[in-house]
mmCIF file of C-alpha atoms in Angstrom:
data_model
loop_
_atom_site.group_PDB
_atom_site.id
_atom_site.type_symbol
_atom_site.label_atom_id
_atom_site.label_comp_id
_atom_site.label_asym_id
_atom_site.label_seq_id
_atom_site.Cartn_x
_atom_site.Cartn_y
_atom_site.Cartn_z
ATOM 1 C CA MET A 29 -46.581 -1.786 -5.655
ATOM 2 C CA THR A 30 -43.407 -3.122 -4.015
ATOM 3 C CA ALA A 31 -42.305 -2.490 -0.419
ATOM 4 C CA ASN A 32 -39.367 -0.439 -1.734
ATOM 5 C CA THR A 33 -41.733 1.782 -3.725
ATOM 6 C CA ILE A 34 -43.864 2.360 -0.625
ATOM 7 C CA GLU A 35 -40.771 3.331 1.368
ATOM 8 C CA ASN A 36 -39.654 5.777 -1.320
ATOM 9 C CA LEU A 37 -43.101 7.318 -1.530
ATOM 10 C CA ASP A 38 -43.132 7.767 2.237
ATOM 11 C CA LEU A 39 -39.882 9.708 2.002
ATOM 12 C CA ILE A 40 -41.079 11.799 -0.939
ATOM 13 C CA ARG A 41 -44.306 12.686 0.868
ATOM 14 C CA LEU A 42 -42.341 13.634 3.967
ATOM 15 C CA ALA A 43 -40.190 15.950 1.858
ATOM 16 C CA ASP A 44 -43.403 17.571 0.634
ATOM 17 C CA GLY A 45 -44.460 18.141 4.232
ATOM 18 C CA SER A 46 -47.017 15.371 4.550
ATOM 19 C CA MET A 47 -47.299 11.971 6.221
ATOM 20 C CA SER A 48 -50.127 9.516 5.940
ATOM 21 C CA LYS A 49 -51.910 8.049 8.939
ATOM 22 C CA GLU A 50 -50.798 4.603 7.771
ATOM 23 C CA VAL A 51 -47.110 5.565 8.048
ATOM 24 C CA ALA A 52 -47.501 7.384 11.378
ATOM 25 C CA THR A 53 -49.155 4.339 12.975
ATOM 26 C CA ASN A 54 -47.002 1.648 11.347
ATOM 27 C CA THR A 55 -43.823 1.007 13.338
ATOM 28 C CA ASN A 56 -42.069 -0.886 10.567
ATOM 29 C CA ARG A 57 -42.696 1.804 7.959
ATOM 30 C CA LEU A 58 -41.589 4.505 10.412
ATOM 31 C CA ASN A 59 -38.369 2.590 11.151
ATOM 32 C CA VAL A 60 -37.616 2.266 7.438
ATOM 33 C CA LEU A 61 -38.456 5.931 6.843
ATOM 34 C CA TYR A 62 -36.077 7.142 9.555
ATOM 35 C CA GLU A 63 -33.359 4.784 8.390
ATOM 36 C CA ASP A 64 -33.718 6.304 4.899
ATOM 37 C CA ILE A 65 -33.435 9.778 6.444
ATOM 38 C CA ASN A 66 -30.275 8.771 8.317
ATOM 39 C CA GLN A 67 -28.865 7.236 5.160
ATOM 40 C CA LEU A 68 -29.466 10.492 3.287
ATOM 41 C CA LYS A 69 -27.762 12.416 6.059
ATOM 42 C CA ARG A 70 -24.731 10.093 5.920
ATOM 43 C CA LEU A 71 -24.627 10.523 2.150
ATOM 44 C CA ALA A 72 -24.820 14.316 2.489
ATOM 45 C CA ASP A 73 -22.091 14.347 5.159
ATOM 46 C CA GLY A 74 -19.827 12.304 2.907
ATOM 47 C CA LEU A 75 -20.407 14.580 -0.065
ATOM 48 C CA VAL A 76 -19.811 17.722 2.006
ATOM 49 C CA LEU A 77 -16.512 16.301 3.279
ATOM 50 C CA GLU A 78 -15.475 15.230 -0.227
ATOM 51 C CA LYS A 79 -16.192 18.656 -1.728
ATOM 52 C CA ILE A 80 -14.369 20.475 1.095
ATOM 53 C CA LYS A 81 -11.281 18.334 0.490
ATOM 54 C CA GLU A 82 -11.440 19.205 -3.206
ATOM 55 C CA SER A 83 -11.796 22.934 -2.514
ATOM 56 C CA ASP A 84 -9.055 25.410 -1.681
ATOM 57 C CA MET A 85 -10.877 27.104 1.185
ATOM 58 C CA THR A 86 -9.450 30.109 3.003
ATOM 59 C CA ILE A 87 -9.287 30.408 6.784
ATOM 60 C CA LYS A 88 -12.195 32.847 6.667
ATOM 61 C CA GLU A 89 -14.305 30.486 4.568
ATOM 62 C CA CYS A 90 -13.539 27.588 6.929
ATOM 63 C CA SER A 91 -14.476 29.765 9.890
ATOM 64 C CA LEU A 92 -17.805 30.812 8.363
ATOM 65 C CA HIS A 93 -18.602 27.196 7.486
ATOM 66 C CA ALA A 94 -17.829 25.987 11.016
ATOM 67 C CA ARG A 95 -19.944 28.752 12.572
ATOM 68 C CA GLY A 96 -23.034 27.557 10.717
ATOM 69 C CA ARG A 97 -25.728 25.260 12.048
ATOM 70 C CA TYR A 98 -24.322 22.271 10.164
ATOM 71 C CA ILE A 99 -22.081 20.308 12.561
ATOM 72 C CA ASN A 100 -20.260 17.099 11.673
ATOM 73 C CA LEU A 101 -17.098 15.934 13.427
ATOM 74 C CA ALA A 102 -15.378 14.624 10.282
ATOM 75 C CA VAL A 103 -16.091 17.886 8.456
ATOM 76 C CA ASP A 104 -14.990 19.946 11.467
ATOM 77 C CA THR A 105 -11.772 17.935 11.615
ATOM 78 C CA GLU A 106 -11.048 18.725 7.974
ATOM 79 C CA LEU A 107 -11.883 22.423 8.434
ATOM 80 C CA LEU A 108 -9.625 22.678 11.487
ATOM 81 C CA SER A 109 -6.860 20.880 9.593
ATOM 82 C CA ILE A 110 -7.116 23.382 6.716
ATOM 83 C CA MET A 111 -7.074 26.335 9.109
ATOM 84 C CA ALA A 112 -4.036 24.995 10.968
ATOM 85 C CA ARG A 113 -2.225 24.320 7.700
ATOM 86 C CA LYS A 114 -2.849 27.877 6.495
ATOM 87 C CA THR A 115 -2.198 29.639 9.804
ATOM 88 C CA LYS A 116 0.549 32.236 9.606
ATOM 89 C CA THR A 117 -0.458 34.904 12.113
ATOM 90 C CA PHE A 118 -1.697 35.337 15.653
ATOM 91 C CA GLU A 119 -5.033 36.461 14.211
ATOM 92 C CA ASN A 120 -5.328 33.119 12.408
ATOM 93 C CA LEU A 121 -4.662 31.287 15.676
ATOM 94 C CA LEU A 122 -7.292 33.385 17.409
ATOM 95 C CA GLU A 123 -9.854 32.735 14.658
ATOM 96 C CA THR A 124 -9.350 28.962 14.875
ATOM 97 C CA SER A 125 -9.582 29.094 18.675
ATOM 98 C CA THR A 126 -12.764 31.148 18.622
ATOM 99 C CA VAL A 127 -14.520 28.709 16.289
ATOM 100 C CA PHE A 128 -13.421 25.375 17.704
ATOM 101 C CA LEU A 129 -12.571 26.103 21.347
ATOM 102 C CA HIS A 130 -15.225 28.706 22.146
ATOM 103 C CA HIS A 131 -18.224 27.909 19.943
ATOM 104 C CA ARG A 132 -17.896 24.122 20.067
ATOM 105 C CA LYS A 133 -16.917 23.819 23.771
ATOM 106 C CA ASP A 134 -16.117 20.112 23.519
ATOM 107 C CA GLU A 135 -12.955 18.382 24.718
ATOM 108 C CA VAL A 136 -12.594 16.556 21.411
ATOM 109 C CA TYR A 137 -11.912 19.878 19.675
ATOM 110 C CA THR A 138 -9.223 20.738 22.209
ATOM 111 C CA THR A 139 -7.507 17.462 21.321
ATOM 112 C CA LEU A 140 -7.878 18.156 17.585
ATOM 113 C CA PHE A 141 -6.536 21.707 17.992
ATOM 114 C CA VAL A 142 -3.426 20.504 19.824
ATOM 115 C CA ARG A 143 -2.897 17.639 17.375
ATOM 116 C CA GLU A 144 -3.108 19.803 14.260
ATOM 117 C CA TYR A 145 -0.872 22.595 15.543
ATOM 118 C CA SER A 146 1.676 20.076 16.845
ATOM 119 C CA LYS A 147 2.343 18.810 13.323
ATOM 120 C CA PRO A 148 5.772 19.947 12.034
ATOM 121 C CA GLU A 149 4.316 21.022 8.693
ATOM 122 C CA ASN A 150 1.961 23.465 10.436
ATOM 123 C CA ASN A 151 4.814 25.762 11.319
ATOM 124 C CA VAL A 152 3.807 29.060 12.947
ATOM 125 C CA GLU A 153 6.557 31.477 14.005
ATOM 126 C CA TRP A 154 7.287 31.795 17.716
ATOM 127 C CA LYS A 155 6.383 35.511 17.602
ATOM 128 C CA GLU A 156 2.801 34.619 16.726
ATOM 129 C CA TRP A 157 2.604 32.079 19.554
ATOM 130 C CA PHE A 158 3.986 34.702 21.955
ATOM 131 C CA LEU A 159 1.270 37.159 20.878
ATOM 132 C CA TYR A 160 -1.260 34.369 21.339
ATOM 133 C CA LEU A 161 0.069 33.744 24.858
ATOM 134 C CA THR A 162 0.045 37.384 25.958
ATOM 135 C CA TYR A 163 -3.097 38.626 24.165
ATOM 136 C CA ARG A 164 -5.343 40.531 26.610
ATOM 137 C CA ASP A 165 -6.966 37.828 28.727
ATOM 138 C CA PRO A 166 -6.176 34.667 26.754
ATOM 139 C CA TRP A 167 -9.335 32.724 27.690
ATOM 140 C CA TYR A 168 -8.325 29.817 25.444
ATOM 141 C CA LEU A 169 -5.366 29.007 27.692
ATOM 142 C CA HIS A 170 -7.752 28.345 30.577
ATOM 143 C CA ILE A 171 -9.513 25.586 28.659
ATOM 144 C CA SER A 172 -6.798 22.957 28.893
ATOM 145 C CA ARG A 173 -3.273 22.488 30.154
ATOM 146 C CA ALA A 174 -2.531 20.787 26.846
ATOM 147 C CA ILE A 175 -3.094 24.078 25.015
ATOM 148 C CA GLU A 176 -0.771 25.910 27.412
ATOM 149 C CA GLN A 177 1.869 23.250 26.867
ATOM 150 C CA LEU A 178 1.506 23.529 23.099
ATOM 151 C CA VAL A 179 1.868 27.331 23.116
ATOM 152 C CA LEU A 180 4.848 27.377 25.470
ATOM 153 C CA SER A 181 6.651 24.562 23.687
ATOM 154 C CA LYS A 182 6.268 26.401 20.360
ATOM 155 C CA ILE A 183 7.836 29.509 21.921
ATOM 156 C CA PHE A 184 10.698 27.635 23.583
ATOM 157 C CA GLU A 185 11.452 25.715 20.372
ATOM 158 C CA SER A 186 12.805 28.668 18.422
ATOM 159 C CA ALA A 187 12.428 31.959 20.305
ATOM 160 C CA PRO A 188 15.589 33.983 21.062
ATOM 161 C CA GLU A 189 16.891 34.281 24.601
ATOM 162 C CA GLU A 190 15.197 37.592 25.431
ATOM 163 C CA ALA A 191 11.788 36.254 24.340
ATOM 164 C CA ILE A 192 12.221 33.131 26.455
ATOM 165 C CA ILE A 193 13.064 35.270 29.506
ATOM 166 C CA GLU A 194 10.040 37.445 28.770
ATOM 167 C CA THR A 195 7.826 34.355 28.511
ATOM 168 C CA ILE A 196 9.047 33.075 31.872
ATOM 169 C CA ASP A 197 8.430 36.493 33.395
ATOM 170 C CA PHE A 198 4.932 36.648 31.910
ATOM 171 C CA CYS A 199 3.988 33.252 33.334
ATOM 172 C CA PHE A 200 5.498 34.215 36.695
ATOM 173 C CA LYS A 201 3.347 37.356 36.849
ATOM 174 C CA LYS A 202 0.261 35.532 35.645
ATOM 175 C CA GLY A 203 0.712 32.780 38.238
ATOM 176 C CA SER A 204 -1.518 29.738 38.819
ATOM 177 C CA LEU A 205 -1.516 26.949 36.232
ATOM 178 C CA SER A 206 0.473 28.867 33.628
ATOM 179 C CA PHE A 207 3.571 29.048 35.813
ATOM 180 C CA LYS A 208 3.394 25.346 36.693
ATOM 181 C CA THR A 209 2.899 24.459 33.043
ATOM 182 C CA MET A 210 5.728 26.767 32.008
ATOM 183 C CA ALA A 211 8.119 25.080 34.468
ATOM 184 C CA PHE A 212 7.109 21.664 33.124
ATOM 185 C CA VAL A 213 7.600 22.655 29.468
ATOM 186 C CA LEU A 214 10.857 24.434 30.303
ATOM 187 C CA SER A 215 12.195 21.258 31.894
ATOM 188 C CA LYS A 216 11.686 19.496 28.525
ATOM 189 C CA ALA A 217 13.206 22.300 26.450
ATOM 190 C CA ASN A 218 16.505 22.017 24.592
ATOM 191 C CA LEU A 219 18.097 25.462 24.928
ATOM 192 C CA PRO A 220 21.677 26.692 24.442
ATOM 193 C CA LEU A 221 23.965 26.727 27.500
ATOM 194 C CA LYS A 222 24.144 30.531 27.480
ATOM 195 C CA THR A 223 20.358 30.771 27.650
ATOM 196 C CA TRP A 224 20.221 28.385 30.606
ATOM 197 C CA GLU A 225 22.858 30.490 32.361
ATOM 198 C CA THR A 226 20.832 33.649 31.749
ATOM 199 C CA ILE A 227 17.691 31.974 33.074
ATOM 200 C CA ARG A 228 19.572 30.846 36.186
ATOM 201 C CA ASP A 229 21.060 34.297 36.805
ATOM 202 C CA LYS A 230 17.726 36.080 36.353
ATOM 203 C CA SER A 231 15.762 33.680 38.545
ATOM 204 C CA THR A 232 16.468 35.521 41.790
ATOM 205 C CA LYS A 233 12.932 35.817 43.155
ATOM 206 C CA LYS A 234 11.794 33.237 45.671
ATOM 207 C CA LYS A 235 8.943 31.934 43.542
ATOM 208 C CA LEU A 236 11.386 31.354 40.663
ATOM 209 C CA GLU A 237 13.364 28.759 42.630
ATOM 210 C CA GLU A 238 11.895 25.948 40.532
ATOM 211 C CA VAL A 239 12.992 27.664 37.319
ATOM 212 C CA LYS A 240 16.456 28.234 38.734
ATOM 213 C CA ARG A 241 16.690 24.572 39.734
ATOM 214 C CA ILE A 242 15.736 23.467 36.215
ATOM 215 C CA ALA A 243 18.347 25.795 34.698
ATOM 216 C CA GLU A 244 21.055 24.509 37.033
ATOM 217 C CA GLU A 245 20.246 20.903 36.156
ATOM 218 C CA LYS A 246 20.477 21.703 32.447
ATOM 219 C CA ILE A 247 23.802 23.532 32.951
ATOM 220 C CA ASN A 248 25.208 20.560 34.874
ATOM 221 C CA LYS A 249 24.325 18.275 31.979
ATOM 222 C CA TYR A 250 26.313 20.520 29.624
ATOM 223 C CA GLN A 251 29.305 20.347 31.947
ATOM 224 C CA THR A 252 29.344 16.558 32.346
#
């Protein structure tokens, strides 16, 4: 009987729920056995990822898969990518957030979330981002400033003037980090002159001085 045969038998017996005393007390055979187990896991992970890429999974199917006990970063990355690519509504955004920002609770998923939804091809209408921003108590915005920046930048990219004013007002009323983040994102925004003038004229409250300053700087650039 060869060493390879012994190793295979050890794995087969383990799958049947048994382990011999010789294996349990032999360090070398245990090392080989656990390496075989890890190799099988790597093989399974690769096959799962391959089959997911070949499948046309829905957002709901991706969500159910990610909520299971099976967790693998490469697979999660693919599932999140599919969900972002198929996102059309605020509810889709919320579903993706719940799975990867709430259940996973790992900074790497925050980075993946921002990366996937920042891609130009994953185009979600500003209205959906606005609903995402203003939904009840948006717990997901408290996770990371990067998520706040993503949401606000998506609104400022294409929202009409009245929605931009409403977004500024919402962040002003909410206070804390959101307002600071909003001012930062607003300073990077490329808005029409008329919108900047409206923002300046409506920023009459003391705490909106920073917003007014940003608007005035943008207006001056138009005039030079």
